[in-house]
PDB file of C-alpha atoms in Angstrom:
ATOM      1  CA  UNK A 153     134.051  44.865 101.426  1.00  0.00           C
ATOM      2  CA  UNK A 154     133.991  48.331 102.715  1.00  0.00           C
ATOM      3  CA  UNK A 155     131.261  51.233 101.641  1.00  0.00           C
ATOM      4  CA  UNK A 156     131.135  53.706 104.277  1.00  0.00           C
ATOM      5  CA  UNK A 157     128.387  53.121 107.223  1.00  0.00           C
ATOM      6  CA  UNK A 158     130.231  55.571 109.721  1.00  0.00           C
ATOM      7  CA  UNK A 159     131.639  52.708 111.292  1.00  0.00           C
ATOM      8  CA  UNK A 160     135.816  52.330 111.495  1.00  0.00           C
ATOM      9  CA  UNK A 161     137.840  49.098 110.147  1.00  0.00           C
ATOM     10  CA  UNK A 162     135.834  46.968 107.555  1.00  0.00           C
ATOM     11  CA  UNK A 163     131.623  46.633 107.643  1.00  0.00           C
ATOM     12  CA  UNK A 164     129.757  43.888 107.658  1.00  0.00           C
ATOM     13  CA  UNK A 165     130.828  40.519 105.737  1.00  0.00           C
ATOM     14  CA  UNK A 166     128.129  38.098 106.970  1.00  0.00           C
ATOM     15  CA  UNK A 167     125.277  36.899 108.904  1.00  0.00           C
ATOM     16  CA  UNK A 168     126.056  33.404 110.119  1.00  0.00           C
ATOM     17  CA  UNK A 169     123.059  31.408 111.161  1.00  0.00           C
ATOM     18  CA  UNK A 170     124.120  28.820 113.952  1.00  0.00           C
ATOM     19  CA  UNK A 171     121.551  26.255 115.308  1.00  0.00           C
ATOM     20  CA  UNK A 172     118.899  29.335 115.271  1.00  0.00           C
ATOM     21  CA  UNK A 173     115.467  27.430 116.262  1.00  0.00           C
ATOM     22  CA  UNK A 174     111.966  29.270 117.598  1.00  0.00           C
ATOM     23  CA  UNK A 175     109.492  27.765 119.657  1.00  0.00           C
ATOM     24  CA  UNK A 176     105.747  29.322 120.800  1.00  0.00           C
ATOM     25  CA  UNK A 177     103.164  27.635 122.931  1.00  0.00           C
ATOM     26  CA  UNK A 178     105.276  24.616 123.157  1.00  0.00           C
ATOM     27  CA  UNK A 179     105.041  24.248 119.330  1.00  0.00           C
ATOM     28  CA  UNK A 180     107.980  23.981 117.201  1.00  0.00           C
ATOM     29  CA  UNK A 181     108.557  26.498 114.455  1.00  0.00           C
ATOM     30  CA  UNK A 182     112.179  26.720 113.307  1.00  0.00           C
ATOM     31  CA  UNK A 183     115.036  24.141 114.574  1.00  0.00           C
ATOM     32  CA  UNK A 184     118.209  23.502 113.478  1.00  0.00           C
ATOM     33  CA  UNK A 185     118.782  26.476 110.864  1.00  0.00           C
ATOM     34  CA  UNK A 186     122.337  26.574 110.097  1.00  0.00           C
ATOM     35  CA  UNK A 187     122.821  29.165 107.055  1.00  0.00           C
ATOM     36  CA  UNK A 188     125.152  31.938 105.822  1.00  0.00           C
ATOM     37  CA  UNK A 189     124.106  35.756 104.698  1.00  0.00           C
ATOM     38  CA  UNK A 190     127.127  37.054 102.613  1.00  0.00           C
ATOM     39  CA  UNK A 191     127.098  40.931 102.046  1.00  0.00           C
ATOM     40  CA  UNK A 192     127.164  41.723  98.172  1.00  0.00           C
ATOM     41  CA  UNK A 193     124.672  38.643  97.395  1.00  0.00           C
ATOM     42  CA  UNK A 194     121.095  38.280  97.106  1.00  0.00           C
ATOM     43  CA  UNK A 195     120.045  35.446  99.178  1.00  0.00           C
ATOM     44  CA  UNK A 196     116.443  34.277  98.935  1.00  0.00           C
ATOM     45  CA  UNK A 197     114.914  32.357 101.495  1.00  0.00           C
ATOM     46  CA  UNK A 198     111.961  30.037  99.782  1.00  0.00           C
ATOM     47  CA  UNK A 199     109.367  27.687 101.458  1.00  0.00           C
ATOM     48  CA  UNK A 200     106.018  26.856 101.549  1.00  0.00           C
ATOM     49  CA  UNK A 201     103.420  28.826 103.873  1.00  0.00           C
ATOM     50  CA  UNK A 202     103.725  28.006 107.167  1.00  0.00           C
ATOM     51  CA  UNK A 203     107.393  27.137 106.401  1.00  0.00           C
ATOM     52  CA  UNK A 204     108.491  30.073 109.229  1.00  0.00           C
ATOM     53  CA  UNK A 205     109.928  32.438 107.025  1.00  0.00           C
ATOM     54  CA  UNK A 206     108.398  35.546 108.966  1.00  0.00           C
ATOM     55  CA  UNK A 207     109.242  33.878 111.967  1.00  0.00           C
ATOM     56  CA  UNK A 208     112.777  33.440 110.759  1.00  0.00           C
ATOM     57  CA  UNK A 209     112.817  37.244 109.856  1.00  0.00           C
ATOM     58  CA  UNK A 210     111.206  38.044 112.691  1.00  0.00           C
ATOM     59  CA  UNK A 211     114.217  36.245 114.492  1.00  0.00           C
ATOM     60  CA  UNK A 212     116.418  38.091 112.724  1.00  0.00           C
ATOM     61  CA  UNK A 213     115.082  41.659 113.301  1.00  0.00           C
ATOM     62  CA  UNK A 214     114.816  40.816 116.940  1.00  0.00           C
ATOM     63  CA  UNK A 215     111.544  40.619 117.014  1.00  0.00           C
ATOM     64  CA  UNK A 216     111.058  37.090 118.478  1.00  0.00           C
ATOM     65  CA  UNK A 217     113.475  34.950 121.082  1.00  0.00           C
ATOM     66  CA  UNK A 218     115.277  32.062 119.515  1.00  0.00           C
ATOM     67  CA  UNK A 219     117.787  29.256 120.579  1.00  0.00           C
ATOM     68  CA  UNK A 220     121.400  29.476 118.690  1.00  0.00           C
ATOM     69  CA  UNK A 221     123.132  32.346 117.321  1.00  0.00           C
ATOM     70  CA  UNK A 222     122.443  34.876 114.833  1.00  0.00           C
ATOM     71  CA  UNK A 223     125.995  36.582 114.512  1.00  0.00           C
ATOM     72  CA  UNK A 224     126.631  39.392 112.545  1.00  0.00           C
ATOM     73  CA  UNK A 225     130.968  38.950 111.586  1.00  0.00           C
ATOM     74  CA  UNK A 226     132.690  41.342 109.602  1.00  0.00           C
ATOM     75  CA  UNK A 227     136.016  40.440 106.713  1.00  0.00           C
ATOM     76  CA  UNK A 228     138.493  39.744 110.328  1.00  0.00           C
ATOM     77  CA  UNK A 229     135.815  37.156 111.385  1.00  0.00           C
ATOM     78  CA  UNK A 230     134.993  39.409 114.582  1.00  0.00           C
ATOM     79  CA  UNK A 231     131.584  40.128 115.342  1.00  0.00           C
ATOM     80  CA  UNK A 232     129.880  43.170 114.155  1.00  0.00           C
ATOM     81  CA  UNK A 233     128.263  45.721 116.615  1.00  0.00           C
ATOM     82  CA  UNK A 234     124.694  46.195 115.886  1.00  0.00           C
ATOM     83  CA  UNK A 235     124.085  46.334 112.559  1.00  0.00           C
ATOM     84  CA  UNK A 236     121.915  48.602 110.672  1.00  0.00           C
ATOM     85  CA  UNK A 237     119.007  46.472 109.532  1.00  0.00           C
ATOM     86  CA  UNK A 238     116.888  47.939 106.552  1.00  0.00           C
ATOM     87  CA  UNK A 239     113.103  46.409 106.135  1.00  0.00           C
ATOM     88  CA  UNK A 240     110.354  46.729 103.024  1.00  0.00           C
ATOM     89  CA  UNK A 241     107.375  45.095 104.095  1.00  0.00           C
ATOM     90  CA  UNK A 242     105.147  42.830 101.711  1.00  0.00           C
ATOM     91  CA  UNK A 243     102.303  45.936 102.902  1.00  0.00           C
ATOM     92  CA  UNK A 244     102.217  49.040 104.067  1.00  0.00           C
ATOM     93  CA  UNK A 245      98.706  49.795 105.491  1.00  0.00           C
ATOM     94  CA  UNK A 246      97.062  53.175 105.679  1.00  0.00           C
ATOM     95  CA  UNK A 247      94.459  55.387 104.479  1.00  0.00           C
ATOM     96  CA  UNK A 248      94.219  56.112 101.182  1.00  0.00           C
ATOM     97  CA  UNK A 249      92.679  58.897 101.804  1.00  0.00           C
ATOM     98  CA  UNK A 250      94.578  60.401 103.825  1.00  0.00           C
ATOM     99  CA  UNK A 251      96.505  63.840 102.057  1.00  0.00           C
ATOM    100  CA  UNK A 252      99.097  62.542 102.837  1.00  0.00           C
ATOM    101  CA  UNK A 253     102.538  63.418 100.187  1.00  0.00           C
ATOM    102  CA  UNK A 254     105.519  60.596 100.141  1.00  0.00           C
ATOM    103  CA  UNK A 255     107.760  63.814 101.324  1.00  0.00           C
ATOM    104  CA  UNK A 256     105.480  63.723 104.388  1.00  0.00           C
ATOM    105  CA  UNK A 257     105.933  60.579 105.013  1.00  0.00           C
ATOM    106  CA  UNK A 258     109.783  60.124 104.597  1.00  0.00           C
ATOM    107  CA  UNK A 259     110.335  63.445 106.213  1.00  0.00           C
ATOM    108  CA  UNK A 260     108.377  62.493 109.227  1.00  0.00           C
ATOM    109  CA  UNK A 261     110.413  59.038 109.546  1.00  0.00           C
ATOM    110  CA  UNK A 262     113.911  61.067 109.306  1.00  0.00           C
ATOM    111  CA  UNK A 263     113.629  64.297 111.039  1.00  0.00           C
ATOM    112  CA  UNK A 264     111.756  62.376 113.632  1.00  0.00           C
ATOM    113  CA  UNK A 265     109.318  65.689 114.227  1.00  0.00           C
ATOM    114  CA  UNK A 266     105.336  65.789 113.185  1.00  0.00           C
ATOM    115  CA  UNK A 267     104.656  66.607 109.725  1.00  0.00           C
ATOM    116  CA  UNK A 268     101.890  69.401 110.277  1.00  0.00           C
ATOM    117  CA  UNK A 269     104.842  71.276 111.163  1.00  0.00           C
ATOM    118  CA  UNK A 270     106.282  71.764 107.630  1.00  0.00           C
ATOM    119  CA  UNK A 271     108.987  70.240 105.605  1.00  0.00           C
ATOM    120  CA  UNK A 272     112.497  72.280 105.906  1.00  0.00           C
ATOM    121  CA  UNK A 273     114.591  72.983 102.545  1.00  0.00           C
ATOM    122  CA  UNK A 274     117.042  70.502 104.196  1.00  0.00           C
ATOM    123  CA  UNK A 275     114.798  67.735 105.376  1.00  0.00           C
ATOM    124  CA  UNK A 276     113.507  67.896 101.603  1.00  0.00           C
ATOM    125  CA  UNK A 277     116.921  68.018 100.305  1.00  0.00           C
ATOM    126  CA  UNK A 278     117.665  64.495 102.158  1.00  0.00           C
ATOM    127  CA  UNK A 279     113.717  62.869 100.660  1.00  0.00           C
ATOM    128  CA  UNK A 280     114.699  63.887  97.552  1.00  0.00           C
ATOM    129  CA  UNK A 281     118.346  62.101  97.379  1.00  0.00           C
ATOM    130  CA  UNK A 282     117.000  59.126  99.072  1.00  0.00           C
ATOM    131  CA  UNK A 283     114.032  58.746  96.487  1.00  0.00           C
ATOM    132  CA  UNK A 284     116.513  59.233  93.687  1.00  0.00           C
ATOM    133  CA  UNK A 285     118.680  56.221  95.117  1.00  0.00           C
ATOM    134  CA  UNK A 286     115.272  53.970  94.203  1.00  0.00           C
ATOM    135  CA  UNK A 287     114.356  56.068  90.895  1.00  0.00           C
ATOM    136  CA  UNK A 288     111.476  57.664  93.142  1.00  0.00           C
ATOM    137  CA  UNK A 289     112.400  61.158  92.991  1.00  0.00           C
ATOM    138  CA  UNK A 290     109.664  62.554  90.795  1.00  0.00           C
ATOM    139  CA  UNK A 291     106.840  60.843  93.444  1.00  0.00           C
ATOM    140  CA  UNK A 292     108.313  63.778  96.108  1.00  0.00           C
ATOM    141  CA  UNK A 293     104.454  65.365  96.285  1.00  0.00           C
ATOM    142  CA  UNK A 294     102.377  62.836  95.048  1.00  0.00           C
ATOM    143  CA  UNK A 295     100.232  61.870  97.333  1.00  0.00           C
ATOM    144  CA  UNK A 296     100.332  58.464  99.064  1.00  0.00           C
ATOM    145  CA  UNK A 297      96.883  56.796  98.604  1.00  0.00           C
ATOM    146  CA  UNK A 298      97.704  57.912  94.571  1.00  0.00           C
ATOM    147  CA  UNK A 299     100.648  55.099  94.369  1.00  0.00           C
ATOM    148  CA  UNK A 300     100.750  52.503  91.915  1.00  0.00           C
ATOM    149  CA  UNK A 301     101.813  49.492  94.127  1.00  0.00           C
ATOM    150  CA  UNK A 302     105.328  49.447  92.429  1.00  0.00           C
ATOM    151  CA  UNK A 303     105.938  53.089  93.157  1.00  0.00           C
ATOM    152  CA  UNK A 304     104.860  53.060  97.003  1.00  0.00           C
ATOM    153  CA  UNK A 305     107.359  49.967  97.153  1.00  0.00           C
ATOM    154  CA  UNK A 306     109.803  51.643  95.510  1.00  0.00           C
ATOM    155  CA  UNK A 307     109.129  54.841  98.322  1.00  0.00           C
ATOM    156  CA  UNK A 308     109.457  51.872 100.727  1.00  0.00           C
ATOM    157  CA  UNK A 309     112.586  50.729  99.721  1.00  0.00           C
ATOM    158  CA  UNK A 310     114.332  54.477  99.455  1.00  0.00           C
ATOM    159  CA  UNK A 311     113.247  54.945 103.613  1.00  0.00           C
ATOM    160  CA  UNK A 312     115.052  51.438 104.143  1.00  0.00           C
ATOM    161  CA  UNK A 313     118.002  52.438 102.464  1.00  0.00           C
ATOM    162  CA  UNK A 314     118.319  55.689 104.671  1.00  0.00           C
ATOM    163  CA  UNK A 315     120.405  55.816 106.587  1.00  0.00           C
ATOM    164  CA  UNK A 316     122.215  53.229 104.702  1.00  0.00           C
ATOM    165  CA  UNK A 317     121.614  49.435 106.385  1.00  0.00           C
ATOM    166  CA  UNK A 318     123.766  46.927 106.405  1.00  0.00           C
ATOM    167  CA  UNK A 319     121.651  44.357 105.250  1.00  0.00           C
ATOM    168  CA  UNK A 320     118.278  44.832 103.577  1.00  0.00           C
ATOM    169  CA  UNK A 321     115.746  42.475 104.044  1.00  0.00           C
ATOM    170  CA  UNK A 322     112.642  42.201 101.762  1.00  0.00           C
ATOM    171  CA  UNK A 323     110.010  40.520 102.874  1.00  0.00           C
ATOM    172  CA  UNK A 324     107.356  39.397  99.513  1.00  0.00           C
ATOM    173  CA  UNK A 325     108.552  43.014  98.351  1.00  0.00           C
ATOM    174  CA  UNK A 326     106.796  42.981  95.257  1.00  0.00           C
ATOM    175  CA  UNK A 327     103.445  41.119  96.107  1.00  0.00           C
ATOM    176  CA  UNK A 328     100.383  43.113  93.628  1.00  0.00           C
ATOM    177  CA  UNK A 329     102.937  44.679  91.725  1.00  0.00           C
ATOM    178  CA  UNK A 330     102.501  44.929  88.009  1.00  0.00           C
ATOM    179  CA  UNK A 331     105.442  43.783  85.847  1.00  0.00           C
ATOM    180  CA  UNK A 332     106.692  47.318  84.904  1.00  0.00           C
ATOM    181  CA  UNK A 333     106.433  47.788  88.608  1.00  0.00           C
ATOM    182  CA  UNK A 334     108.464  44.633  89.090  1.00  0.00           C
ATOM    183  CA  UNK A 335     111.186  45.017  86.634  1.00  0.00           C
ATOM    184  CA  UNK A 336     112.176  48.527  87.852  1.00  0.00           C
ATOM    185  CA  UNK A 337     111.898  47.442  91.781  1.00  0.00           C
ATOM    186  CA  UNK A 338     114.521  44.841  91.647  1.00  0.00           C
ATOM    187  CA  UNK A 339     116.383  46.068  88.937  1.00  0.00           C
ATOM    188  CA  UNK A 340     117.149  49.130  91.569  1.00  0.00           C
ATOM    189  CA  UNK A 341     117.855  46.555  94.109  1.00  0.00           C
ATOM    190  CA  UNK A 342     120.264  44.979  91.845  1.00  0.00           C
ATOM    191  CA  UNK A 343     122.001  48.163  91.230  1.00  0.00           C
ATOM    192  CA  UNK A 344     122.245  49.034  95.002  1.00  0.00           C
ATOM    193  CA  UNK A 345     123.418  45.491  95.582  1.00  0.00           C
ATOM    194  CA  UNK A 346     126.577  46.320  93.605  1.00  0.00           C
ATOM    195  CA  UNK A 347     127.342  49.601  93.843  1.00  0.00           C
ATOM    196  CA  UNK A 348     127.133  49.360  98.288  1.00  0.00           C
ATOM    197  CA  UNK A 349     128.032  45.814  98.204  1.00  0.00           C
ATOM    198  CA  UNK A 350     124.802  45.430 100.013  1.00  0.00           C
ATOM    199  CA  UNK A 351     123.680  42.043 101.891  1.00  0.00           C
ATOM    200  CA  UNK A 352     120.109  41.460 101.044  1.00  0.00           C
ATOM    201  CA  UNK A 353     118.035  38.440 102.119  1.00  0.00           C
ATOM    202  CA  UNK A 354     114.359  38.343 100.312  1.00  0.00           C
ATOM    203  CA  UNK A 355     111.430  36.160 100.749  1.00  0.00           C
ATOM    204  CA  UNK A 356     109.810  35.468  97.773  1.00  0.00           C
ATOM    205  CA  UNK A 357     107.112  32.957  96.088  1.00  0.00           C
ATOM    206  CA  UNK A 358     108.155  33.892  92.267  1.00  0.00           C
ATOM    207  CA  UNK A 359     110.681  31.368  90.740  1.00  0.00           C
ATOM    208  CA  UNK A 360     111.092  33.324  87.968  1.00  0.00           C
ATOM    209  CA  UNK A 361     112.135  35.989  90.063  1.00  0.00           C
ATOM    210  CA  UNK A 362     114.635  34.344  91.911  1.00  0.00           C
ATOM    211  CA  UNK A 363     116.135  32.559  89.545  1.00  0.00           C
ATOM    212  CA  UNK A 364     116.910  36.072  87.664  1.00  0.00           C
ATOM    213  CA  UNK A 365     118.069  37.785  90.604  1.00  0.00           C
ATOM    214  CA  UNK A 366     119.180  35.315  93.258  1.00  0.00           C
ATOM    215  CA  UNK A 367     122.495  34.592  94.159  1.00  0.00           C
ATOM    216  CA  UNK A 368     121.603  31.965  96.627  1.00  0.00           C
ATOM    217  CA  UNK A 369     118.766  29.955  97.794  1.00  0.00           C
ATOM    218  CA  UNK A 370     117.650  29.034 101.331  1.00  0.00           C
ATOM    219  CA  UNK A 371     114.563  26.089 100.727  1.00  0.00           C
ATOM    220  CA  UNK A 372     113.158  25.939 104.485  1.00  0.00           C
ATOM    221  CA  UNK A 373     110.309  23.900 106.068  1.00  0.00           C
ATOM    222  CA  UNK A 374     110.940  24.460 109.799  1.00  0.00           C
ATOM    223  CA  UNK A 375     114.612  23.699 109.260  1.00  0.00           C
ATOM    224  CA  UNK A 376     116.880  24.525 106.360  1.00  0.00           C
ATOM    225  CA  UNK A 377     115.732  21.282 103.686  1.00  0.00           C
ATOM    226  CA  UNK A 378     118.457  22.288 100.503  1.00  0.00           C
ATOM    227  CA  UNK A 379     120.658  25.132  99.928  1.00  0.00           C
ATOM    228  CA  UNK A 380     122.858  26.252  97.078  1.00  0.00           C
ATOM    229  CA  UNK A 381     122.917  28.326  93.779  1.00  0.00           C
ATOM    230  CA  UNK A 382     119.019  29.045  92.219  1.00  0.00           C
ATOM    231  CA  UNK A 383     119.372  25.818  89.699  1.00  0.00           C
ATOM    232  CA  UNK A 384     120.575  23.225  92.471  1.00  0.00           C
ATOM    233  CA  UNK A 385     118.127  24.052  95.069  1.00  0.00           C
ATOM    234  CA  UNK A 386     115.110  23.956  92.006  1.00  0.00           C
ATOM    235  CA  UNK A 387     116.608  20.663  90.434  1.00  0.00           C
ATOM    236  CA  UNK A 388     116.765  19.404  94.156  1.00  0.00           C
ATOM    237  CA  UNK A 389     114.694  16.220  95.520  1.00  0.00           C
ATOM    238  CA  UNK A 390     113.846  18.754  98.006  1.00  0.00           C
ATOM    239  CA  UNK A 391     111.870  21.623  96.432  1.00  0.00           C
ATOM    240  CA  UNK A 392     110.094  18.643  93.894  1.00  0.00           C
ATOM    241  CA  UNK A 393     109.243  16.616  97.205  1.00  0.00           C
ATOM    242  CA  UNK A 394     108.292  20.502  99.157  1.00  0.00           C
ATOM    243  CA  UNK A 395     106.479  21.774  96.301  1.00  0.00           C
ATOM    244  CA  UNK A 396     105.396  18.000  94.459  1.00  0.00           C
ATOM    245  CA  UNK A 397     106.699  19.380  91.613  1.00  0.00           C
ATOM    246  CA  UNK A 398     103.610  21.634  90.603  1.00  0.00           C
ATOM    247  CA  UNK A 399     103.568  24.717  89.037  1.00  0.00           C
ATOM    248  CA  UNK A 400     105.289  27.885  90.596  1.00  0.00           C
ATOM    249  CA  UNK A 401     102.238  30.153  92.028  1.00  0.00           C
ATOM    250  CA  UNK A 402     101.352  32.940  90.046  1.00  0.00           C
ATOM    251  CA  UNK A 403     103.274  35.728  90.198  1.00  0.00           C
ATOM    252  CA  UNK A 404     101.809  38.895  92.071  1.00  0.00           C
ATOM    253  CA  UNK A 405     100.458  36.118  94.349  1.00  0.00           C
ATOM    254  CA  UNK A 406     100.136  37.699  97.962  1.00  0.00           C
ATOM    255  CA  UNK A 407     100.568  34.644  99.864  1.00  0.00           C
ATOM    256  CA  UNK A 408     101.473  34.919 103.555  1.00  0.00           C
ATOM    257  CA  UNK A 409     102.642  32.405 106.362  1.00  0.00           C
TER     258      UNK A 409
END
């Protein structure tokens, strides 16, 4: 289970969930979640809005106190020191209008200097084999309000992957994306999954989806409700009794919590 993240001994196995609950205002929105992350698997966490799947991410990524433990444990079963977390949003909001190029934008988030200052041969050398992790490579100077949604996502995903994380988390990655957009976006992720032994956890509303790609399924409602391979947790008394057994929503569907 090693790829190299610049860090000695073995990386990351799992993410053990351990009595993880979140409370606001004195309401209750996650209790009792007690679930594994296991680094070369796709897990996909599933629910119905409101179910506190951002607020479980949101956990995750710090964002947001919480009771229990989130602990990060690599092959020994000792904990792993901070872990590099990659994110794709559902969205990324801006204006289209701006002239903006995707080597703008990923140069700005890795040299970490403003962009009016000009792109270096090197900085552009490190866009360019990041996009071509995610297939992107020929969007270098498009511009970004010129993106078809599976493109900028695809963009998205190549700045989450650098520098490599140890677990990538994508949250409704491929909301309004078109079904070219769709195959290519997680049949990259599938790729990357295998060849970095990546853990990747991914909240999505699309059975079909997660049924192809899925290794495991998280149903939550507030607290974890089934959990097991894609065809056990959808055969489950659970998701019929979650979902009363109605048809899966739409896919594209940009649902949110």
């Amino acid at each position: 289970m090693k790829h190299d993240h610049g860090h000695e001994g073995c990386s990351l196995c799992r993410i053990e969930f351990s009595d993880v609950g979140v409370t606001a205002g004195g309401d209750t929105l996650l209790t009792d979640i007690n679930f594994h992350i296991h680094c070369g698997q796709l897990t996909a966490l599933v629910g119905p809005n409101g179910a506190g799947k951002t607020t479980l991410i949101r956990a995750l990524l710090g964002q947001t106190n919480h009771t229990g433990e989130i602990r990060h444990v690599d092959a020994h079963g000792h904990d792993f020191p901070a872990p590099r977390i990659g994110y794709v949003p559902q969205q990324l909001p801006f204006d289209r209008e701006m002239p903006l190029t995707v080597c703008d934008l990923m140069a700005g988030a890795l040299s970490k200097r403003p962009v009016w200052t000009g792109v270096n041969k090197k900085t552009r050398e490190m866009v360019k084999t990041a996009l071509e992790e995610t297939q992107a490579a020929g969007l270098m100077d498009k511009r970004l309000g010129a993106l078809s949604g599976g493109e900028l996502q695809r963009v998205l995903l190549a700045m989450a992957l650098t520098p490599l994380p140890d677990l990538l988390v994508l949250d409704e990655p491929v909301s309004g994306v078109d079904q070219n957009g769709l195959s290519l976006f997680l049949q990259t992720v599938s790729a990357l999954r295998q060849s970095h032994h990546l853990a990747i956890l991914m909240v999505s509303h699309d059975w079909d989806l997660v049924r192809q790609y899925a290794d495991y399924v998280v149903l939550i409602n507030q607290k974890v409700l089934c959990a097991g391979k894609p065809e056990e947790v959808f055969a489950s008394s659970a998701f019929e009794k979650t979902f009363r057994a109605g048809m899966p929503p739409a896919r594209g569907g940009n649902e949110h919590e």
